[in-house]
Amino acid sequence: MNQTLESSYTDASSWPSTYSENVPRPPDTPPQTRSWWSRMWHNLGRDAILVLPGFFISLIGFIVLITMFSVSIATLIIWIGALLLPLTLYVATGFANLSRARARQWGAPIAEVVHRPRGRGISGWFGVMAEGRRWLDLLFEMVFALPIRLFTFSVVIPWFFGALGGITYFFWGRFLPYDNTDLISLIAAWWNDTPLVDLGFGAEATFQFISGLILLVTFPFVLHAMARLEIAAITAGLAPGHDGATSAGKARAGDAWGHDPMGAASATSSGSTVLVSPAANSFLTRSAGEGWFWLMSIFVGVVLVAIGWPVTAVVYGMPAVVAMLLALTSSGALVLAVSKPIPAIVLGLVSSAAGIVLTADVTGEVWPWAVTSILALLFLHLIIGMRHSWLHLVILWSMSTVLGALSLTMPHPGGLSGALANVITTVSLTAGISIVAVIGNLWIRGRTQLANERQLSAEQLAKRQELEERNRIAQELHDVVAHSMSVISVQATTARYRLPELDQRSVEEFDSIAGSARQALTEMRGLLAILRGGRDADLAPQPTIDDIPGLVEATRGSGAEVELEFPTGPNSLNPTTGLTAFRLVQEALSNALRHAPGAPVRVSVRTDEWQLSVSVVNGVPGSTDSGTNHPGSGQPDGGHLGGGFGLKGMRERVEALDGTLQVGPTAEGGFEVKATLPTS
């Protein structure tokens, strides 16, 4: 119970143990709608905690893992490496679990990984090498994590200190050596196409201050973009697949009360509910499905740009700008190949054709395909074959073969023999890698289909077990509850005929009991039809908020003193909210009649544009003729203790609509049920 309730319910300690100890409690903090600035500062700290330590963690992980893996491979021939390699995998899994935990703390819906149970003895130690998930963890932490986090760290730190230095330039800039080449003077001379003129320290300080202010204002957005990049990489490489996911509840860590102003989930303490925005959730889920292909394509693309650009420019004498565009085009085709095969094929062939044409006059070098072009073409075949249908792969290989044959018709200073050998080698390599890609694609599809079949079989088994349990519950309800309610209905209906001495008031009381019993039987039949999964369940309209006055009037007919505060105007609520409000009042009145007989009850229903408030408060039970209960004692008649299931049902209904529920004793000794529901 929150602090407000604890402070207001000063007499709670004197309230007897009337209600179950397992009554659900309201959340520790009521939902608050935070301002945009508050959410931005919250996300700023969240993103900084993710990005800044990540570089140092990855640096330590890279040094440890690359050392252990190298020693394991080097000593594998003398069996020492065979003992050390499982330890390397365990350490890699530890670093990967740390990355997953940090991503969950940020708010990403990444589930924990469930590994195979380790066997005993030496076989259990070596069995860890059969887990593909551990090898993927090793590959991610040893190859991909450090470059990604180095990039994000290298962007964030200079951006922040550039902003800080620009804003404070007025204080420290005057101590720099004077050389008449300040930045603002160079920009002014270039812009106006005039000779360099010293504009003075004031102009330079003003320019630096404005630049630093711009960097400072944009820093939260840049930091958030870098955090999203790191989260996308972690989700792509470390999110468990079909065989590694646990329940979604273990992945929850987020901001339960606010939304990320930039479209991501917010994180709070462990165990709170996550609210990830649909855009972020869709992006992260999509990245998890094809994550390793994205990581491999981007990694290979960056490496090819870093190698192909200088090689093409220096070795083949191509202009630097043209070489850069050529390298970016071939690398871009690899990235496109993950999701868009046709544009990737077109872009890759155009890049290859441009490279062939632009290097046709080079003597003594590999032609028509350069070494970097061959590598790009091989990876393009591999990704297309692994990700898409064999028809795309056949088209790519056929077109590249035709392109190689057409290149032989071009005059080349190196001669036909070298070009022919190059074309034959390239076509053979692409054919071989295509076969490997097709086999890999079939293997992946088979594993995915097998996992889907297993999941479907498990779901069907769970549904069958659930249906059997529901049928058993329905049978128990029919045999016990329905029979008793039928007896009550018959006895109450025939009371006027069996007991002719009854007065008119008593007859009306028995008629009210009979009507309530018949209504309960009708609802029971509908509940039994739903539990049995039948298609012939009643489709009668469910109660709405407008039925609350009738419910209160029926409760008054039992002799209870019920005060109702209900809006007079029309209520334009959705049916689900109206049904929830009706069930809350129904359950609260039932609890008041059962646990506090004779106590006055106040029902309040208020609504506005944004929310619906429902409150049911009962007072202290009155005294009885036996004298066992006294006013103010708070002890219900009979002292029957409920199981708290009604209040649990209330909370489940309210939380399903993102509402709040508060239950507990009042300062006067009564009990209050207060709920707030969104109107839309």
XYZ file of C-alpha atoms in Angstrom, residues 8 123 216 228 232 251 258 295 299 347 355 358 378 389 415 417 459 481 510 555 566 619 627:
23
model
C -4.685 8.181 5.993
C 31.226 -35.278 -21.307
C 24.343 20.720 -26.385
C 19.174 2.765 -30.239
C 19.521 -2.849 -32.314
C 12.409 -9.533 -20.083
C 5.771 7.430 -18.994
C 25.305 -7.802 -38.565
C 30.352 -5.754 -40.946
C 22.958 -2.564 -57.458
C 34.276 -1.506 -61.853
C 36.604 1.855 -65.115
C 30.760 -13.842 -53.273
C 14.581 -18.227 -52.847
C 45.549 -9.978 -72.645
C 44.224 -15.333 -71.100
C 0.290 -25.089 -27.930
C -23.419 -24.290 -7.479
C -38.906 -13.901 -1.388
C -29.194 -4.456 -3.279
C -24.254 8.604 -10.274
C -19.042 1.799 7.104
C -24.814 -8.423 21.138
